[in-house]
Coordinates of C-alpha atoms and ligand atoms in Angstrom, one line a residue:
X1 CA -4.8 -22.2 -2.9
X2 CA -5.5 -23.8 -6.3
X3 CA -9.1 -24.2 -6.7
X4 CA -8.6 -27.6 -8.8
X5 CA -6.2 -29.3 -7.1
X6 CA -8.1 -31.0 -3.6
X7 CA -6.1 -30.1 -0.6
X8 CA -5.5 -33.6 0.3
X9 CA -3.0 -33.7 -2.7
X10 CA -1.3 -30.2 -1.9
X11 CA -0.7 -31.3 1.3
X12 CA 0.8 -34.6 -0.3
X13 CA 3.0 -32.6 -2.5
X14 CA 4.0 -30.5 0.4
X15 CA 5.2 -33.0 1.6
X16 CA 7.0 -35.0 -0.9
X17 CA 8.7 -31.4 -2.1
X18 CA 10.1 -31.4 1.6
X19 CA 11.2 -35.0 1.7
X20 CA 14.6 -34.7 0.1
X21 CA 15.4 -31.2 1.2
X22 CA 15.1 -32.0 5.0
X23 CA 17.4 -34.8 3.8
X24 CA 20.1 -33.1 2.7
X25 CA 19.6 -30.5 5.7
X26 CA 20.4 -33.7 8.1
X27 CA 23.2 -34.9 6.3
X28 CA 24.7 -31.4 5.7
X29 CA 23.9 -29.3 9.0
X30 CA 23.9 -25.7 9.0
X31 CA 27.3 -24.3 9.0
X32 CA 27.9 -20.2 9.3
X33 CA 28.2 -18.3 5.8
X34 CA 31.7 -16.4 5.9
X35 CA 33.5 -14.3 3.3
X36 CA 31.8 -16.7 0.6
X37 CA 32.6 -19.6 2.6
X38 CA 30.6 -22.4 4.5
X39 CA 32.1 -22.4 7.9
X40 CA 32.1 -24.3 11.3
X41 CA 32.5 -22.6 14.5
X42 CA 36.3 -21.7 15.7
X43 CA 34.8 -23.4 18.2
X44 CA 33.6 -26.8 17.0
X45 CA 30.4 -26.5 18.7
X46 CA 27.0 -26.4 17.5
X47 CA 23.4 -26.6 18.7
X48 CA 20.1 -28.8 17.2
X49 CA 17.5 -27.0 15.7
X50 CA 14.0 -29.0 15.9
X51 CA 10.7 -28.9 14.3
X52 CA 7.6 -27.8 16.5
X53 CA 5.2 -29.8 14.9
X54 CA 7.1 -33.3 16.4
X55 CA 10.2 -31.8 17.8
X56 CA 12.4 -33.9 15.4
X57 CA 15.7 -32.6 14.8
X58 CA 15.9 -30.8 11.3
X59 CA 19.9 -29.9 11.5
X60 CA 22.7 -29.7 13.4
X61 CA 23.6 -25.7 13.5
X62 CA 27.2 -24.0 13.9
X63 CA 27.4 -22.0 17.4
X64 CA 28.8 -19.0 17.0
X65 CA 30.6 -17.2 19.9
X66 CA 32.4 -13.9 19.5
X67 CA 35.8 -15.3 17.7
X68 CA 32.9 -16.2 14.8
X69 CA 31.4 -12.9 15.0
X70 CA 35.2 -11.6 14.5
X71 CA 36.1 -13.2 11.4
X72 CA 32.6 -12.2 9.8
X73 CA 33.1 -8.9 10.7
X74 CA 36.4 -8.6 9.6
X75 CA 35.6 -10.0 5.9
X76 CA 32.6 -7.3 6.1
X77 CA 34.9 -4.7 6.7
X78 CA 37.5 -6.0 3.8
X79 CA 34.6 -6.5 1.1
X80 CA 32.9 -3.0 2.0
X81 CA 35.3 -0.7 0.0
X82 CA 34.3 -2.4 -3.1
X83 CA 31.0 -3.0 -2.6
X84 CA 30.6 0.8 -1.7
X85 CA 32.6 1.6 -4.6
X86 CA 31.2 -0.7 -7.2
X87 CA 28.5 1.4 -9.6
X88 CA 24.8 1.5 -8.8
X89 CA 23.9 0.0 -12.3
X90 CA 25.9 -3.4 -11.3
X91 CA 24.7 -3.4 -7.4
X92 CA 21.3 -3.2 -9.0
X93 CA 21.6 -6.0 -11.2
X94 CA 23.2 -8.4 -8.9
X95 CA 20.3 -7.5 -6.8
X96 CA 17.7 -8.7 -9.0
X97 CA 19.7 -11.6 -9.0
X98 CA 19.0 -12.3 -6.0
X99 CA 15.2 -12.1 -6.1
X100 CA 15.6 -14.6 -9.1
X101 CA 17.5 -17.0 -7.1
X102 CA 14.9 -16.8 -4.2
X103 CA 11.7 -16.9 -6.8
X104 CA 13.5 -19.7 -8.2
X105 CA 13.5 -21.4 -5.0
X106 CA 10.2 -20.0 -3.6
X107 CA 8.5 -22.8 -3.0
X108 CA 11.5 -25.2 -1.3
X109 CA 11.2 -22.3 0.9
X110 CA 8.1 -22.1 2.0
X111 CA 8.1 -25.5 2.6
X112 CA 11.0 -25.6 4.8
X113 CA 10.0 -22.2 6.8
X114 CA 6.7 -23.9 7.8
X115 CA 8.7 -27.0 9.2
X116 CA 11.3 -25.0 10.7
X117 CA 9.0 -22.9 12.3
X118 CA 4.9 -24.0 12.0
X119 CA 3.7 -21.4 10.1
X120 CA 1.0 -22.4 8.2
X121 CA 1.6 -22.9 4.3
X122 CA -1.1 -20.7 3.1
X123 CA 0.5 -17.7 4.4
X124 CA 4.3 -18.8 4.2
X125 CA 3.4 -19.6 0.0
X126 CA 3.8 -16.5 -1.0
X127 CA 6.4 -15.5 2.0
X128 CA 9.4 -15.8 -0.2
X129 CA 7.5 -14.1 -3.4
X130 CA 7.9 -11.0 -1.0
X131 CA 11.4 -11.9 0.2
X132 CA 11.8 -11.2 -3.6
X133 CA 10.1 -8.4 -4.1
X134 CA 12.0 -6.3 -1.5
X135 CA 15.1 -7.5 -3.2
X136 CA 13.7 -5.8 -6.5
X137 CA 12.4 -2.9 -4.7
X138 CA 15.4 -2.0 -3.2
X139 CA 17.3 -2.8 -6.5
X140 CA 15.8 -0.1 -8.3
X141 CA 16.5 2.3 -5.6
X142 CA 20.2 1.9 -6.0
X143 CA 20.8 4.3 -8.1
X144 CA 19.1 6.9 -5.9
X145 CA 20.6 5.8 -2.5
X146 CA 23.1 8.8 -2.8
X147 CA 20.6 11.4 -3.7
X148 CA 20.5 15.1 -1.5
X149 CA 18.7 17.9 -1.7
X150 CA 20.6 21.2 -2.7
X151 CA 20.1 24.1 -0.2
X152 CA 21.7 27.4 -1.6
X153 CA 22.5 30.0 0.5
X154 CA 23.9 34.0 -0.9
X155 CA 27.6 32.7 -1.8
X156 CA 27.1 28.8 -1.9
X157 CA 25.5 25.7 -3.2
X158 CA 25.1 23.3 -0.3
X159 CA 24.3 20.3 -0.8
X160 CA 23.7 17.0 0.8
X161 CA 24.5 13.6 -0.5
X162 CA 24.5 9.9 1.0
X163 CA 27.2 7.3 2.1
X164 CA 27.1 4.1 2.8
X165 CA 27.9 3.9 7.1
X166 CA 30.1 0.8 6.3
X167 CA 29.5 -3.2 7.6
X168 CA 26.4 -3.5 9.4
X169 CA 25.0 -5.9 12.1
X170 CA 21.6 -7.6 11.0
X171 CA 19.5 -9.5 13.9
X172 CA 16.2 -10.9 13.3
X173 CA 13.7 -13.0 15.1
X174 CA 11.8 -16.2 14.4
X175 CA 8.5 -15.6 13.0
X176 CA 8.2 -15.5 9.6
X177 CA 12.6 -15.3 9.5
X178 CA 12.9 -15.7 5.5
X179 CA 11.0 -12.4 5.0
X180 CA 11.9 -10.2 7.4
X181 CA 15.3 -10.4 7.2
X182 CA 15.5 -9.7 3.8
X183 CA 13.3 -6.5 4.4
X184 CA 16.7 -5.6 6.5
X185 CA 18.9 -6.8 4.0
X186 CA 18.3 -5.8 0.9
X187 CA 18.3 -2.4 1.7
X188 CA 21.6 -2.8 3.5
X189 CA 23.3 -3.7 0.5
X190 CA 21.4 -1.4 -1.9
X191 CA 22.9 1.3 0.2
X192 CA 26.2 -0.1 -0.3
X193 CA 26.8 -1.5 2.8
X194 CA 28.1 -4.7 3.9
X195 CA 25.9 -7.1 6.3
X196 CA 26.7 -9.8 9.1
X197 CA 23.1 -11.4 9.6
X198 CA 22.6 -12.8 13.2
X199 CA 19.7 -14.8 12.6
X200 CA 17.5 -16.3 15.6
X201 CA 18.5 -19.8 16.8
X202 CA 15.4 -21.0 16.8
X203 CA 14.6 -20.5 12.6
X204 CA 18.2 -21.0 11.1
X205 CA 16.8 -22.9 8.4
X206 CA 16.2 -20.2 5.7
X207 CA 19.0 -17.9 6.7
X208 CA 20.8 -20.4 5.7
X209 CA 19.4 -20.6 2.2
X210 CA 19.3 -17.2 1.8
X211 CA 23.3 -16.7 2.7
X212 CA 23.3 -19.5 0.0
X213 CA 21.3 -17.9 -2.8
X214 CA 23.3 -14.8 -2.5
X215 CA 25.8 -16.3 -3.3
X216 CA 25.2 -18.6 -6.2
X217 CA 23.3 -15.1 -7.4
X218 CA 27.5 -13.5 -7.4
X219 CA 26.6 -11.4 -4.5
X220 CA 31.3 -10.7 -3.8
X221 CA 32.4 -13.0 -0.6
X222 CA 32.2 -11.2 2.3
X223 CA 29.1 -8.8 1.9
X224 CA 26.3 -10.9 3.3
X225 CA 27.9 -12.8 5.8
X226 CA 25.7 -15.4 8.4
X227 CA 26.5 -16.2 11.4
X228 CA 24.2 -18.4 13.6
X229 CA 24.5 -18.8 17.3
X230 CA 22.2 -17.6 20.4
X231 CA 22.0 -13.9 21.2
X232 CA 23.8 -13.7 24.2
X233 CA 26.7 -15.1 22.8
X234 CA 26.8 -14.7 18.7
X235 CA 24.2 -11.3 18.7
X236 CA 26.0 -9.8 22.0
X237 CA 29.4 -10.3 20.2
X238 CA 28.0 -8.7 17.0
X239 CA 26.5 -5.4 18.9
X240 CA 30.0 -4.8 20.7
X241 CA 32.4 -5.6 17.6
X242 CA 34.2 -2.3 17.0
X243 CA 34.1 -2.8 12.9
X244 CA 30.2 -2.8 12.6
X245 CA 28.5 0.8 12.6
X246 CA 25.2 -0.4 13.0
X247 CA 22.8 -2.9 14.2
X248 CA 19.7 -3.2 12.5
X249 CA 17.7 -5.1 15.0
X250 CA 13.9 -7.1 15.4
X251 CA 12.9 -8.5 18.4
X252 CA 11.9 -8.4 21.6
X253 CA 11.5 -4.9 23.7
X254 CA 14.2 -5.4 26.5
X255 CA 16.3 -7.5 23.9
X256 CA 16.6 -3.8 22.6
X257 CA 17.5 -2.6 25.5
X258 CA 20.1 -4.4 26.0
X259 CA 21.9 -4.1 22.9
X260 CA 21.3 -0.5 23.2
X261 CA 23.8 -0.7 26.5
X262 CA 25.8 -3.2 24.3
X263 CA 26.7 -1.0 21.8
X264 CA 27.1 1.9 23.8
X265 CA 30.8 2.0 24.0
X266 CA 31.2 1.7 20.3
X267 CA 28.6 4.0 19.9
X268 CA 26.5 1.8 16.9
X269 CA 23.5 3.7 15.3
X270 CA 20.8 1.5 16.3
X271 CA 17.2 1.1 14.4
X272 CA 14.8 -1.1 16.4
X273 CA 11.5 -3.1 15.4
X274 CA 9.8 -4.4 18.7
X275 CA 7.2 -5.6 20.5
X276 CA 3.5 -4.6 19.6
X277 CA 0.2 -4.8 22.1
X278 CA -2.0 -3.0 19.3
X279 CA -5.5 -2.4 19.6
X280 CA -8.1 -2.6 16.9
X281 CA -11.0 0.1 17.7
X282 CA -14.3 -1.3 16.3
X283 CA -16.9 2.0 16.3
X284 CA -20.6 1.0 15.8
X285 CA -21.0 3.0 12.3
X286 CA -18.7 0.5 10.9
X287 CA -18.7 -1.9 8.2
X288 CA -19.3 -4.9 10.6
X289 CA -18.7 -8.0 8.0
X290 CA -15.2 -6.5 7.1
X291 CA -14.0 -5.3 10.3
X292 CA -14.6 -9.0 11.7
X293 CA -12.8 -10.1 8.8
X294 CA -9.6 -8.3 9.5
X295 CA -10.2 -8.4 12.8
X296 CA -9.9 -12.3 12.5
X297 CA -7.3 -12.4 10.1
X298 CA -4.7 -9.7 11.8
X299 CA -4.5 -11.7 15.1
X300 CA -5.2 -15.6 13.9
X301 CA -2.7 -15.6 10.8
X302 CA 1.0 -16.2 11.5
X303 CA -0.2 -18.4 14.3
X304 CA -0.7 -14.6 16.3
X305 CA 3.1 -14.7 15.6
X306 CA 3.6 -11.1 14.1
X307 CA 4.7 -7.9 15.5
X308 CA 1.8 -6.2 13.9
X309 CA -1.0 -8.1 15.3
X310 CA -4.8 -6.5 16.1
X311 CA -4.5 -8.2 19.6
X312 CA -6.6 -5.8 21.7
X313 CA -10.2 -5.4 20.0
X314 CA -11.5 -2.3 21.3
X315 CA -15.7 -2.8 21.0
X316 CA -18.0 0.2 21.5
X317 CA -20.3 -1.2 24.1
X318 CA -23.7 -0.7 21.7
X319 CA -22.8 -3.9 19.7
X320 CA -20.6 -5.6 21.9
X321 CA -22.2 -8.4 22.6
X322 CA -23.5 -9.1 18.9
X323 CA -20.0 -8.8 17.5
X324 CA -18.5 -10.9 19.7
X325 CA -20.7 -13.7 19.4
X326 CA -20.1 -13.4 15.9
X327 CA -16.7 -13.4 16.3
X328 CA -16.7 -16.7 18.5
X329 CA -18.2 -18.7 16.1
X330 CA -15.7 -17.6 13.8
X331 CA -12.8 -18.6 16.3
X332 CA -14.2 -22.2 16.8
X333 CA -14.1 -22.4 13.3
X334 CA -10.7 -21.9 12.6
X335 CA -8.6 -25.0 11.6
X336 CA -5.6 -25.8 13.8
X337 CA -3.3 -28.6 11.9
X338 CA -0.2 -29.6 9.9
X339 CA 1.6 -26.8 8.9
X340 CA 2.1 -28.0 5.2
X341 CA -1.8 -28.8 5.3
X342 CA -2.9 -25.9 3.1
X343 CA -6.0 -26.0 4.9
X344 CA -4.3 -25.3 8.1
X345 CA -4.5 -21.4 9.0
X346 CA -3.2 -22.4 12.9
X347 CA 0.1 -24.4 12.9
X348 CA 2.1 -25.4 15.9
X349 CA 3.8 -22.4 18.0
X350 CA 7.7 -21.8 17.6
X351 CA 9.3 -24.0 20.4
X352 CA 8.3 -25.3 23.3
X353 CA 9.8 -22.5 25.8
X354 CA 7.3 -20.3 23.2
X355 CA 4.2 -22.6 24.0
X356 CA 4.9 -22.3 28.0
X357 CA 4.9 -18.6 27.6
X358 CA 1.7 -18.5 25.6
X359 CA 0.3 -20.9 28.3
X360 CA 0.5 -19.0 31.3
X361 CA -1.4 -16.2 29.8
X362 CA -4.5 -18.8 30.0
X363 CA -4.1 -18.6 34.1
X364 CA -3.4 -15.2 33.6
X365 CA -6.6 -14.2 32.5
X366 CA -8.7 -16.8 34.6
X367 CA -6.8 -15.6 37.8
X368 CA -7.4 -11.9 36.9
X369 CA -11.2 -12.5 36.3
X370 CA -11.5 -12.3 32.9
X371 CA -13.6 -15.1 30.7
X372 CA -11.8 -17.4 28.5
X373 CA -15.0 -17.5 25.8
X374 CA -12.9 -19.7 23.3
X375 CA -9.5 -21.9 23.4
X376 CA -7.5 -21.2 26.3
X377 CA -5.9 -25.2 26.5
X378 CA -3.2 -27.0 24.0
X379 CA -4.7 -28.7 21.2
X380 CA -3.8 -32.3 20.4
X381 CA -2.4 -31.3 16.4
X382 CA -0.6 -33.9 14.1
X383 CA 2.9 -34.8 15.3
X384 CA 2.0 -34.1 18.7
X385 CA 3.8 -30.7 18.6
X386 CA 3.5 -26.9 20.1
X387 CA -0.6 -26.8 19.2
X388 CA -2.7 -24.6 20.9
X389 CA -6.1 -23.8 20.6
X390 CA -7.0 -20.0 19.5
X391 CA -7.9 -18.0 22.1
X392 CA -10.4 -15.5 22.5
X393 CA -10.7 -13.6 26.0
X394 CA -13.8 -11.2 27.3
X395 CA -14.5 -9.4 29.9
X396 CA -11.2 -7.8 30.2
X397 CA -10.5 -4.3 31.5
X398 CA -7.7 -2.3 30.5
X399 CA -5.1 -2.2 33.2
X400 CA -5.2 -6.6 33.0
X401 CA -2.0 -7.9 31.7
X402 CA -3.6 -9.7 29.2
X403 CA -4.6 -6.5 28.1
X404 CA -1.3 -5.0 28.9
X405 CA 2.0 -7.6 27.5
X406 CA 2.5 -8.9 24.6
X407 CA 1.8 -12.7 23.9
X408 CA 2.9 -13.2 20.6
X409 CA 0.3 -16.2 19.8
X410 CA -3.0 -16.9 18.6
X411 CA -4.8 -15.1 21.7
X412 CA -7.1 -11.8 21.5
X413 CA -8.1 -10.0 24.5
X414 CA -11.7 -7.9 23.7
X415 CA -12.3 -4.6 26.0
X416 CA -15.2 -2.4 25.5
X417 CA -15.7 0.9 25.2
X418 CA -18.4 3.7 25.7
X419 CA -17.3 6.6 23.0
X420 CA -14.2 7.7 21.1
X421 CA -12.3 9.2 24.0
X422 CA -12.8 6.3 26.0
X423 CA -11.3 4.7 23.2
X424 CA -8.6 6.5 22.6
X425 CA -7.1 5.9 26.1
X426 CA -7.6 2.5 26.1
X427 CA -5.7 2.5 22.9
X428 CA -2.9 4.5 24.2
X429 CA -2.6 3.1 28.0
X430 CA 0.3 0.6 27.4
X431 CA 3.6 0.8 26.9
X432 CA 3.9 0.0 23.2
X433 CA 3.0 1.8 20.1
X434 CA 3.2 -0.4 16.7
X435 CA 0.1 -0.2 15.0
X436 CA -3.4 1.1 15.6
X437 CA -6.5 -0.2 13.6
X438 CA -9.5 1.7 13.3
X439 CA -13.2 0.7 12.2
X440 CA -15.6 3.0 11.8
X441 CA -17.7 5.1 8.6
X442 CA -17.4 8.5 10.4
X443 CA -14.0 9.4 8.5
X444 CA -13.6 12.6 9.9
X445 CA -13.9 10.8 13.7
X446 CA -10.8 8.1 11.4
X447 CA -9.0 11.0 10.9
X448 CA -9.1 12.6 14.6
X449 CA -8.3 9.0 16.2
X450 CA -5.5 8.3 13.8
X451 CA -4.0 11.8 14.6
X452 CA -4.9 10.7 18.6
X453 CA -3.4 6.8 18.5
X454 CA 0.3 6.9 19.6
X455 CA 1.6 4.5 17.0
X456 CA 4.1 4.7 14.5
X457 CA 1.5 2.6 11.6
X458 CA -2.4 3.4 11.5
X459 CA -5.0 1.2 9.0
X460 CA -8.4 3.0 8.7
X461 CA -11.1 0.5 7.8
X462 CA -8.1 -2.3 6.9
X463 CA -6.2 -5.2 8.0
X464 CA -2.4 -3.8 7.3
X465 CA -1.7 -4.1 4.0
X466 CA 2.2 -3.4 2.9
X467 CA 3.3 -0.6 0.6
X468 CA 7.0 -1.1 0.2
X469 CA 8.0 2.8 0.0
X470 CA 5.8 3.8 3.0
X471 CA 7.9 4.3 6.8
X472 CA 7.3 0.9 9.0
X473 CA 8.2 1.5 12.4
X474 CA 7.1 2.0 16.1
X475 CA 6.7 4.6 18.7
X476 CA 7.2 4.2 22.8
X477 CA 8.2 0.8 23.4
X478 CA 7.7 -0.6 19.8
X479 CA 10.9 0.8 18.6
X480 CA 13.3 3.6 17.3
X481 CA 13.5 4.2 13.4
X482 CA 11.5 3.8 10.3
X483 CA 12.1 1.4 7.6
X484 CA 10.9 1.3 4.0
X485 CA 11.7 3.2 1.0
X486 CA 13.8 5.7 1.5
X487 CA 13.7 5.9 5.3
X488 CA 15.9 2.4 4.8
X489 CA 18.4 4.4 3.5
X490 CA 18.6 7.6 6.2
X491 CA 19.6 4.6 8.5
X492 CA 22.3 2.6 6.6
X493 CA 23.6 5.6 5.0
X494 CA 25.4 8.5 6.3
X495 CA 24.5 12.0 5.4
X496 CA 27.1 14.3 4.4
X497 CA 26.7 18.0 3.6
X498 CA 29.2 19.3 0.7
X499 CA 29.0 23.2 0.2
X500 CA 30.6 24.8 -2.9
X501 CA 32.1 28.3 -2.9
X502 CA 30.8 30.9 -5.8
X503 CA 34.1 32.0 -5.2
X504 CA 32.4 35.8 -3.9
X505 CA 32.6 35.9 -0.9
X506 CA 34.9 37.7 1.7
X507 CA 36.9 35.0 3.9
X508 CA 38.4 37.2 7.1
X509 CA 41.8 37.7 7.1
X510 CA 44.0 37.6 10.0
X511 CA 47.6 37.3 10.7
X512 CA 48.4 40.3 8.2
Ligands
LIG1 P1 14.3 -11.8 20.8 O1 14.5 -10.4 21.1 O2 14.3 -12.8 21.8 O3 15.4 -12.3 19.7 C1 15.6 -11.6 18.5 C2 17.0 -11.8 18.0 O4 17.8 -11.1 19.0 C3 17.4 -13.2 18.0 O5 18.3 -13.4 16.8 C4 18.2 -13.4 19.2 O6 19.2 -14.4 19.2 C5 18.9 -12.0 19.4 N1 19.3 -11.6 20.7 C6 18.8 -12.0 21.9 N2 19.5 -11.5 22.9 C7 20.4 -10.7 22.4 C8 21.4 -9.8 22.9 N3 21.6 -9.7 24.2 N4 22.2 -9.2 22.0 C9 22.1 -9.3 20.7 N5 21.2 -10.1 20.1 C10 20.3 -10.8 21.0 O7 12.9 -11.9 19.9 P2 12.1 -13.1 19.4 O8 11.5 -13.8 20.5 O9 13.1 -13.9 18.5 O10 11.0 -12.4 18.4 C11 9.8 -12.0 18.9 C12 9.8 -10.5 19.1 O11 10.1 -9.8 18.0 C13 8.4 -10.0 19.6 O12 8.5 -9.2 20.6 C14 7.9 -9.3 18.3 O13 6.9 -8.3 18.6 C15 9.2 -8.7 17.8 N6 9.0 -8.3 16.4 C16 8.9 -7.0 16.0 C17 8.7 -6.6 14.7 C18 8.6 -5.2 14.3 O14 8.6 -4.9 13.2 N7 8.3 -4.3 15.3 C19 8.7 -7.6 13.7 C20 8.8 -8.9 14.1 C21 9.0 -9.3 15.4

């Protein structure tokens, strides 16, 4: 936030940047991006999409069934030998291109990602600065998507190089859409691959921008194509169509299930980011005032929206009760409001099926005996949209399901612990395996819990903090595949082994 401007007029100016850009969302809609071309469905059918913080409608938004999915495919699959073939120094520039456009445009962004889907300004600011950045990032990789190793054995040189596994199938979910999906799309098309993006139907606003941008940055029609729709319809169509090799997916747990079975008969490589229930372990040597911070921050921000958030705190038992008083105060203190309010740090929740869902877990946790200490009812926010209050549970146990399922909102769920190997299998006792958090001073007890946490992503003594090159991924439930840096590549990209005679050595012969 700018320390000289008062957040009355941010907000103002929030609002007045949004003004004409949800006008011209009204009057144009939302039509489907294909071969460089703004689209309706075949179909002529389309769906609202509405804002949660007063359920007004933002756009009217093409439907996509599987005759959409079709076409995209099919200009995917004619723009891929040229964008495969076209030189790593020219993907690379057109690429930074692209994170001009969207710097450019950072800010109409943020503004319309927060309406579209009530994150809070303060964190969706600087969402499309990153958007950019992992265009750039995976810019300057380009030129080493194709790199191998060379394994020589006595009488060859074997080596391996990289291919690009051809049009791809990109499906993202609603919280924090802009971002993500370019962290699946930019390497795509660094590899040389060419992209249909399914984004979710309930956040269409910014995949549309984005499909724009790429464009006006000379992206060649047909190698980021959009096409919006629901998932059992549009994203079913897109897993089954025989032209697209793989489906780079994030969402839900059984969602990945399913389009596992989906694209079974085509047999599509498949990379999944799922669900998370992580815990954050908080060991009595730690840094107290920090691990509350991050402990605050990982499951309050992005309205608890996130795959990565700290939604279990794991307490040793010896400061239990001090640190969770503290931590109380700190939830009633958090400001739930207007989205574009900069002060905001809790907007209104996705959509109103989202809300319900969040809901019940407040009678889930009364019924199964656990305290509600804070929140734990809707909260009457501006617009009269999807508010809640945070919510902070104690007195939970491990095999609860609010210690158990993901909620994917503003809601923590505290369960002590005695020592590290109670810990440990508190940490590990559910289904997923994201992210693990761990507080404590003792660094060799860091290093042994880290090495013990089944999760893909550990932070010792922090909040998570992205490094771009580093693997991203989950174990158990939370996924299949690692993203990030080069990892990107291994799953876009198809490794091939080439081995070179010295010309020495004694082929059999037979037939003589
Ligand atoms: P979701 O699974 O309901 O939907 C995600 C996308 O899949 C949407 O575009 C949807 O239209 C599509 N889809 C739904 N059914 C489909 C089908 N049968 N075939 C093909 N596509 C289909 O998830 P959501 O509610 O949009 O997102 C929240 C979930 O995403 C949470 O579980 C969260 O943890 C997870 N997530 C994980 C990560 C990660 O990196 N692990 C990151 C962000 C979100």
């Amino acid at each position: 936030m700018d320390k000289a401007t008062p957040t009355s007029d941010l907000f103002q100016a929030n609002r007045e940047r949004a003004a004409p850009l949800l006008k011209q969302l009204r009057a144009d809609g939302i039509g489907h991006m294909i071969d460089g071309k703004t689209v309706p469905s075949i179909s002529g059918e389309s769906f609202e999409t509405k804002s949660p913080i007063d359920n007004t409608v933002l756009a009217s938004v093409a439907r996509g069934n599987a005759e959409d999915i079709d076409r995209a495919a099919t200009a995917a699959a004619l723009a891929f030998k040229s964008w495969r073939d076209i030189g790593a120094a020219m993907r690379r520039k057109v690429l930074h291109r692209v994170a001009d456009a969207i710097e450019d445009r950072a800010d109409d962004i943020a503004v319309l990602e927060c309406i579209d889907t009530g994150q809070a300004h303060r964190f969706m600011a600087k969402a499309a600065i990153r958007a950019a950045e992992n265009f750039r990032f995976f810019a300057d990789k380009c030129a080493e998507a194709r790199a191998g190793l060379n394994m020589p054995s006595e009488e060859h040189w074997n080596v391996s190089t990289r291919v690009p596994i051809g049009p791809v199938g990109v499906i993202t979910p609603w919280n924090t859409p802009f971002m993500l999906s370019t962290w699946k799309i930019a390497p795509a098309l660094a590899a040389g691959c060419t992209v249909v993006h399914k984004p979710a139907e309930w956040s269409p606003v910014t995949a549309d921008m984005l499909a724009k941008l790429v464009k006006e940055a000379g992206i060649p029609d047909g190698v980021l194509n959009t096409v919006h729709g629901f998932g059992e319809e549009a994203g079913k169509a897109l897993t089954e169509h025989p032209a697209i090799k793989a489906i780079g997916f994030v969402g839900e747990s059984a969602t990945g299930s399913a389009i596992m079975a989906q694209g079974a008969p085509t047999l599509k490589r498949v990379h999944f980011e799922l669900g998370g229930k992580n815990p954050v372990i908080v060991f009595d040597d730690a840094d107290l005032d920090r691990a509350l911070d991050a402990v605050v921050f990982m499951i309050y921000s992005l309205n608890g929206e996130r795959c990565t958030p700290s939604s279990r705190l794991l307490i040793q038992d010896s400061i239990a009760e001090k640190f969770i008083s503290k931590l109380t105060a700190r939830v009633q203190a958090l400001k739930v409001g207007h989205p574009l309010d900069p002060a905001t740090e809790i907007g209104p929740l996705i959509h109103e099926r989202h809300l319900d869902k969040v809901c019940r877990y407040f009678d889930v946790a009364r019924n199964e005996g656990a305290a509600i200490a804070v929140g734990g009812r809707t909260h009457a926010g501006p617009g009269g949209g999807h508010y809640i209050e945070p919510t902070l549970v104690t007195g939970a146990n491990a095999r609860m399901r609010v210690a158990q399922e993901e909620v994917f909102g503003p809601f923590l769920t505290v369960i002590p612990f005695r020592d590290e190997n109670d810990a440990i299998a508190i940490a590990n006792d559910v289904n997923y395996g994201l992210t693990g958090y761990v507080w404590t001073a003792d660094m060799g007890r860091a290093l042994r819990v880290a090495d013990a946490l089944e999760a893909g992503m550990i932070w010792l003594n922090s909040e998570n903090v992205r490094h771009l090159p580093t693997p991203f991924g989950g174990m158990k439930a939370s996924g299949i595949g690692r993203d990030g840096g080069d990892y990107s590549f291994d799953f876009y990209m198809e490794t091939k082994h080439v081995s070179l005679a010295r010309g020495t050595h004694r082929i059999q012969r037979l037939g003589i």
